[in-house]
């Protein structure tokens, strides 16, 4: 009897594991912690990732860290006029229609580095900061539309875009221009407290002032932390490169100084003598 119970328990465990490994078939929407949603036909867990199949035949998919998925919802009926955008996701998946897009008009092709550099210079902000905000807001997807209606690279709400003079939030140049201007205004409003400015960019100035700082919302706190971490990572990398370059330059100068000293022992080194003569005259 005991062996029979043991066999049944093992069988139950195996069946449970097999069912967990099977892909889940459903027309649904995965709502991410960053506010985006991804419509998909089915999903399956692959290690620490959840693979979201965005086409019925399973040919196109996006891998998303399972921890980044907040919950799932039933997918609403798909609009027949929904536009598509072919791009290669950062996950390395095959080209798929953008899962964030909801009837977004086509965005003109631009050099984003130039756009960010121009807007950052105009509003006296670090381009790395603007890029970190864009990364957190849209993942550099000019067609991105959040469930709340924020649009484009820097996720401008229609009302905010209108106030900033942005006629088309899906135009990368206009969007970055407006978003950078808005970020500068928030920094000035909070005496260049970056954390408060970022919190206001995400949750709105009213919430920051209501709570006298970062609102106690998981999404907002994670958003601020993500941008600050990404920005600091860029600055640290730049400092490391600068330090390495300085060290190499110093080593090169020391090597050159030794070689010069050796050459100075010979009377033919007129250039060396002219270089050291000011030091000699000051002694």
Tab-separated table of C-alpha atoms in Angstrom:
chain	number	residue	atom	x	y	z
A	1	UNK	CA	0.000	0.000	0.000
A	2	UNK	CA	2.824	2.377	0.906
A	3	UNK	CA	4.590	1.750	-2.431
A	4	UNK	CA	1.306	2.413	-4.275
A	5	UNK	CA	0.852	5.770	-2.492
A	6	UNK	CA	4.481	6.654	-3.216
A	7	UNK	CA	3.978	5.811	-6.901
A	8	UNK	CA	0.862	7.967	-7.079
A	9	UNK	CA	2.661	10.903	-5.458
A	10	UNK	CA	5.529	10.633	-7.923
A	11	UNK	CA	3.054	10.401	-10.780
A	12	UNK	CA	1.210	13.505	-9.548
A	13	UNK	CA	4.463	15.455	-9.326
A	14	UNK	CA	5.466	14.397	-12.844
A	15	UNK	CA	2.086	15.401	-14.250
A	16	UNK	CA	2.291	18.791	-12.504
A	17	UNK	CA	5.773	19.436	-13.864
A	18	UNK	CA	4.738	18.370	-17.352
A	19	UNK	CA	1.741	20.701	-17.270
A	20	UNK	CA	3.926	23.590	-16.079
A	21	UNK	CA	6.332	22.987	-18.957
A	22	UNK	CA	3.567	23.082	-21.556
A	23	UNK	CA	2.963	26.416	-23.281
A	24	UNK	CA	-0.145	28.301	-22.254
A	25	UNK	CA	-2.439	28.909	-25.222
A	26	UNK	CA	-4.508	32.039	-24.936
A	27	UNK	CA	-5.223	35.291	-26.700
A	28	UNK	CA	-4.145	37.583	-23.885
A	29	UNK	CA	-2.108	40.614	-22.893
A	30	UNK	CA	0.954	40.545	-20.632
A	31	UNK	CA	1.052	43.731	-18.552
A	32	UNK	CA	4.634	44.660	-17.639
A	33	UNK	CA	5.818	46.483	-14.549
A	34	UNK	CA	7.013	49.412	-16.696
A	35	UNK	CA	3.426	50.075	-17.825
A	36	UNK	CA	3.672	48.521	-21.271
A	37	UNK	CA	1.542	45.643	-22.459
A	38	UNK	CA	2.334	42.897	-24.961
A	39	UNK	CA	-0.456	41.153	-26.800
A	40	UNK	CA	0.314	37.512	-27.584
A	41	UNK	CA	-1.336	34.292	-28.724
A	42	UNK	CA	0.337	31.988	-26.237
A	43	UNK	CA	3.236	31.873	-23.798
A	44	UNK	CA	5.666	29.463	-22.179
A	45	UNK	CA	8.298	29.714	-19.473
A	46	UNK	CA	11.896	29.196	-20.612
A	47	UNK	CA	14.205	29.385	-17.606
A	48	UNK	CA	13.972	32.884	-16.116
A	49	UNK	CA	12.200	34.163	-19.230
A	50	UNK	CA	8.631	33.998	-20.449
A	51	UNK	CA	8.390	33.558	-24.196
A	52	UNK	CA	5.428	35.468	-25.619
A	53	UNK	CA	4.373	34.241	-29.047
A	54	UNK	CA	2.895	37.190	-30.921
A	55	UNK	CA	1.852	35.165	-33.960
A	56	UNK	CA	-0.491	32.191	-34.064
A	57	UNK	CA	2.014	30.010	-35.936
A	58	UNK	CA	4.681	30.512	-33.242
A	59	UNK	CA	7.202	31.930	-35.702
A	60	UNK	CA	7.453	35.310	-33.985
A	61	UNK	CA	8.068	35.735	-30.286
A	62	UNK	CA	9.557	38.011	-27.646
A	63	UNK	CA	11.441	36.825	-24.554
A	64	UNK	CA	10.641	38.870	-21.441
A	65	UNK	CA	12.104	38.369	-17.935
A	66	UNK	CA	9.309	36.665	-15.992
A	67	UNK	CA	9.898	38.996	-13.038
A	68	UNK	CA	9.054	41.977	-15.275
A	69	UNK	CA	5.529	40.691	-15.956
A	70	UNK	CA	3.006	42.027	-13.471
A	71	UNK	CA	-0.092	40.133	-14.618
A	72	UNK	CA	-2.053	38.872	-17.601
A	73	UNK	CA	-5.372	40.083	-19.003
A	74	UNK	CA	-7.761	38.823	-21.646
A	75	UNK	CA	-6.886	40.379	-24.975
A	76	UNK	CA	-9.448	42.848	-26.379
A	77	UNK	CA	-10.677	42.326	-29.955
A	78	UNK	CA	-7.976	43.355	-32.403
A	79	UNK	CA	-8.777	46.320	-34.594
A	80	UNK	CA	-8.536	45.526	-38.324
A	81	UNK	CA	-6.916	48.883	-39.035
A	82	UNK	CA	-4.085	48.351	-36.560
A	83	UNK	CA	-0.788	49.441	-38.090
A	84	UNK	CA	2.379	47.387	-37.861
A	85	UNK	CA	6.021	48.165	-37.298
A	86	UNK	CA	8.774	45.710	-38.150
A	87	UNK	CA	11.802	45.990	-35.919
A	88	UNK	CA	14.306	43.683	-34.264
A	89	UNK	CA	13.653	43.428	-30.488
A	90	UNK	CA	16.592	43.735	-28.110
A	91	UNK	CA	15.983	40.147	-26.994
A	92	UNK	CA	17.210	38.909	-30.357
A	93	UNK	CA	13.853	37.461	-31.361
A	94	UNK	CA	12.738	37.392	-34.969
A	95	UNK	CA	11.253	40.477	-36.583
A	96	UNK	CA	7.708	40.970	-35.373
A	97	UNK	CA	5.012	43.591	-35.433
A	98	UNK	CA	5.575	45.969	-32.549
A	99	UNK	CA	3.537	44.674	-29.558
A	100	UNK	CA	3.444	48.157	-28.013
A	101	UNK	CA	1.942	49.855	-31.029
A	102	UNK	CA	-1.725	50.808	-31.105
A	103	UNK	CA	-2.550	52.519	-34.404
A	104	UNK	CA	0.559	54.683	-34.112
A	105	UNK	CA	1.390	56.665	-37.258
A	106	UNK	CA	4.707	56.024	-38.941
A	107	UNK	CA	7.610	57.893	-37.388
A	108	UNK	CA	10.118	59.568	-39.719
A	109	UNK	CA	13.587	58.044	-39.801
A	110	UNK	CA	16.138	60.147	-37.912
A	111	UNK	CA	19.544	59.816	-36.293
A	112	UNK	CA	18.505	59.529	-32.649
A	113	UNK	CA	21.979	60.358	-31.313
A	114	UNK	CA	21.892	63.661	-33.168
A	115	UNK	CA	18.330	64.376	-32.010
A	116	UNK	CA	19.200	63.703	-28.356
A	117	UNK	CA	22.438	65.677	-28.583
A	118	UNK	CA	20.667	68.669	-30.124
A	119	UNK	CA	17.801	68.725	-27.606
A	120	UNK	CA	20.153	68.131	-24.654
A	121	UNK	CA	22.371	70.997	-25.718
A	122	UNK	CA	19.411	73.312	-26.144
A	123	UNK	CA	18.066	72.601	-22.657
A	124	UNK	CA	21.476	72.119	-21.008
A	125	UNK	CA	21.006	68.507	-19.964
A	126	UNK	CA	23.377	65.564	-20.116
A	127	UNK	CA	22.529	63.500	-23.245
A	128	UNK	CA	23.208	60.338	-21.232
A	129	UNK	CA	20.402	61.316	-18.854
A	130	UNK	CA	17.978	61.901	-21.728
A	131	UNK	CA	18.944	58.557	-23.252
A	132	UNK	CA	18.400	56.827	-19.898
A	133	UNK	CA	14.912	58.341	-19.689
A	134	UNK	CA	14.118	57.235	-23.246
A	135	UNK	CA	15.357	53.737	-22.463
A	136	UNK	CA	13.116	53.486	-19.386
A	137	UNK	CA	10.113	55.085	-21.069
A	138	UNK	CA	9.938	53.331	-24.432
A	139	UNK	CA	12.986	51.142	-24.928
A	140	UNK	CA	13.847	53.438	-27.885
A	141	UNK	CA	10.616	52.491	-29.658
A	142	UNK	CA	9.304	55.618	-31.409
A	143	UNK	CA	5.901	53.915	-31.879
A	144	UNK	CA	5.404	52.962	-28.220
A	145	UNK	CA	1.980	53.605	-26.693
A	146	UNK	CA	1.382	52.838	-23.017
A	147	UNK	CA	-1.946	51.513	-21.677
A	148	UNK	CA	-2.554	55.000	-20.269
A	149	UNK	CA	-2.051	56.653	-23.655
A	150	UNK	CA	1.506	58.022	-23.361
A	151	UNK	CA	3.151	58.141	-26.759
A	152	UNK	CA	6.513	57.963	-28.467
A	153	UNK	CA	10.116	57.820	-27.313
A	154	UNK	CA	9.697	59.890	-24.150
A	155	UNK	CA	6.094	58.767	-23.583
A	156	UNK	CA	4.294	62.095	-23.693
A	157	UNK	CA	0.637	62.160	-22.744
A	158	UNK	CA	-1.447	63.908	-25.446
A	159	UNK	CA	-2.268	66.831	-23.161
A	160	UNK	CA	1.366	67.258	-22.123
A	161	UNK	CA	2.502	67.025	-25.748
A	162	UNK	CA	0.009	69.727	-26.712
A	163	UNK	CA	1.209	71.990	-23.889
A	164	UNK	CA	4.816	71.490	-24.987
A	165	UNK	CA	3.965	72.300	-28.597
A	166	UNK	CA	4.484	68.767	-29.916
A	167	UNK	CA	1.978	68.249	-32.772
A	168	UNK	CA	2.992	64.628	-33.451
A	169	UNK	CA	4.310	62.632	-30.487
A	170	UNK	CA	5.400	59.848	-32.843
A	171	UNK	CA	7.872	62.179	-34.560
A	172	UNK	CA	11.139	61.273	-32.753
A	173	UNK	CA	12.624	64.758	-33.115
A	174	UNK	CA	9.515	66.548	-31.829
A	175	UNK	CA	8.996	63.993	-29.052
A	176	UNK	CA	12.560	64.191	-27.730
A	177	UNK	CA	12.486	67.975	-28.012
A	178	UNK	CA	9.279	68.164	-25.960
A	179	UNK	CA	10.308	65.505	-23.454
A	180	UNK	CA	13.711	67.075	-22.855
A	181	UNK	CA	12.121	70.489	-22.399
A	182	UNK	CA	9.642	69.046	-19.909
A	183	UNK	CA	12.415	67.271	-17.970
A	184	UNK	CA	14.367	70.535	-17.768
A	185	UNK	CA	11.264	72.340	-16.471
A	186	UNK	CA	10.807	69.697	-13.780
A	187	UNK	CA	14.456	69.914	-12.742
A	188	UNK	CA	14.135	73.679	-12.347
A	189	UNK	CA	10.873	73.236	-10.461
A	190	UNK	CA	12.535	70.959	-7.896
A	191	UNK	CA	15.844	72.856	-7.657
A	192	UNK	CA	17.585	70.247	-9.809
A	193	UNK	CA	16.676	67.367	-7.497
A	194	UNK	CA	16.947	64.636	-10.129
A	195	UNK	CA	15.010	62.050	-8.118
A	196	UNK	CA	12.022	64.359	-7.618
A	197	UNK	CA	12.111	65.464	-11.251
A	198	UNK	CA	12.094	61.867	-12.505
A	199	UNK	CA	9.305	60.938	-10.094
A	200	UNK	CA	7.271	63.876	-11.386
A	201	UNK	CA	7.961	62.841	-14.978
A	202	UNK	CA	6.497	59.425	-14.188
A	203	UNK	CA	3.704	60.112	-11.713
A	204	UNK	CA	3.061	63.828	-12.226
A	205	UNK	CA	4.118	66.886	-10.221
A	206	UNK	CA	0.885	66.792	-8.204
A	207	UNK	CA	1.796	63.410	-6.711
A	208	UNK	CA	5.352	64.508	-5.879
A	209	UNK	CA	4.044	67.564	-4.076
A	210	UNK	CA	1.294	65.563	-2.385
A	211	UNK	CA	3.850	63.190	-0.853
A	212	UNK	CA	6.637	65.784	-0.609
A	213	UNK	CA	8.934	63.536	-2.613
A	214	UNK	CA	8.779	60.270	-4.518
A	215	UNK	CA	5.230	58.855	-4.284
A	216	UNK	CA	4.927	55.455	-2.557
A	217	UNK	CA	4.130	53.721	-5.852
A	218	UNK	CA	6.140	50.661	-6.824
A	219	UNK	CA	6.110	51.633	-10.497
A	220	UNK	CA	7.424	55.145	-9.834
A	221	UNK	CA	10.122	54.052	-7.409
A	222	UNK	CA	11.298	51.302	-9.745
A	223	UNK	CA	11.246	53.776	-12.628
A	224	UNK	CA	13.424	56.326	-10.803
A	225	UNK	CA	15.837	53.641	-9.597
A	226	UNK	CA	16.137	52.192	-13.097
A	227	UNK	CA	17.049	55.542	-14.673
A	228	UNK	CA	19.479	56.552	-11.915
A	229	UNK	CA	21.192	53.163	-12.110
A	230	UNK	CA	21.482	53.307	-15.906
A	231	UNK	CA	22.753	56.908	-15.841
A	232	UNK	CA	25.311	56.164	-13.102
A	233	UNK	CA	26.478	53.104	-15.016
A	234	UNK	CA	27.200	55.250	-18.069
A	235	UNK	CA	29.049	57.853	-15.995
A	236	UNK	CA	31.104	55.158	-14.225
A	237	UNK	CA	32.073	53.626	-17.577
A	238	UNK	CA	33.132	57.047	-18.873
A	239	UNK	CA	35.198	57.712	-15.749
A	240	UNK	CA	36.920	54.344	-16.102
A	241	UNK	CA	37.787	55.104	-19.718
A	242	UNK	CA	39.059	58.562	-18.771
A	243	UNK	CA	41.145	57.159	-15.897
A	244	UNK	CA	42.600	54.473	-18.133
A	245	UNK	CA	43.430	57.044	-20.807
A	246	UNK	CA	45.032	59.326	-18.209
A	247	UNK	CA	47.086	56.464	-16.815
A	248	UNK	CA	48.331	55.555	-20.293
A	249	UNK	CA	49.109	59.198	-20.988
A	250	UNK	CA	51.009	59.492	-17.710
A	251	UNK	CA	53.008	56.353	-18.428
A	252	UNK	CA	53.811	57.679	-21.884
A	253	UNK	CA	54.985	61.006	-20.425
A	254	UNK	CA	57.147	59.265	-17.825
A	255	UNK	CA	58.702	57.103	-20.522
A	256	UNK	CA	59.305	60.195	-22.638
A	257	UNK	CA	60.850	62.049	-19.704
A	258	UNK	CA	63.308	59.211	-19.049
A	259	UNK	CA	64.257	59.119	-22.699
A	260	UNK	CA	64.708	62.904	-22.706
A	261	UNK	CA	66.887	62.785	-19.610
A	262	UNK	CA	69.100	60.217	-21.240
A	263	UNK	CA	69.336	62.304	-24.398
A	264	UNK	CA	70.148	65.424	-22.346
A	265	UNK	CA	73.533	63.961	-21.445
A	266	UNK	CA	74.652	64.427	-25.038
A	267	UNK	CA	75.602	67.943	-26.225
A	268	UNK	CA	73.731	67.554	-29.506
A	269	UNK	CA	70.252	67.771	-27.869
A	270	UNK	CA	69.573	71.490	-28.417
A	271	UNK	CA	65.762	70.998	-28.289
A	272	UNK	CA	65.988	69.336	-24.887
A	273	UNK	CA	68.213	72.111	-23.549
A	274	UNK	CA	65.750	74.763	-24.631
A	275	UNK	CA	62.943	72.906	-22.856
A	276	UNK	CA	64.702	72.581	-19.523
A	277	UNK	CA	66.313	76.017	-19.511
A	278	UNK	CA	63.255	77.788	-17.961
A	279	UNK	CA	63.442	75.419	-15.006
A	280	UNK	CA	67.134	76.030	-14.641
A	281	UNK	CA	66.687	79.796	-14.697
A	282	UNK	CA	64.088	79.612	-11.946
A	283	UNK	CA	66.300	77.787	-9.509
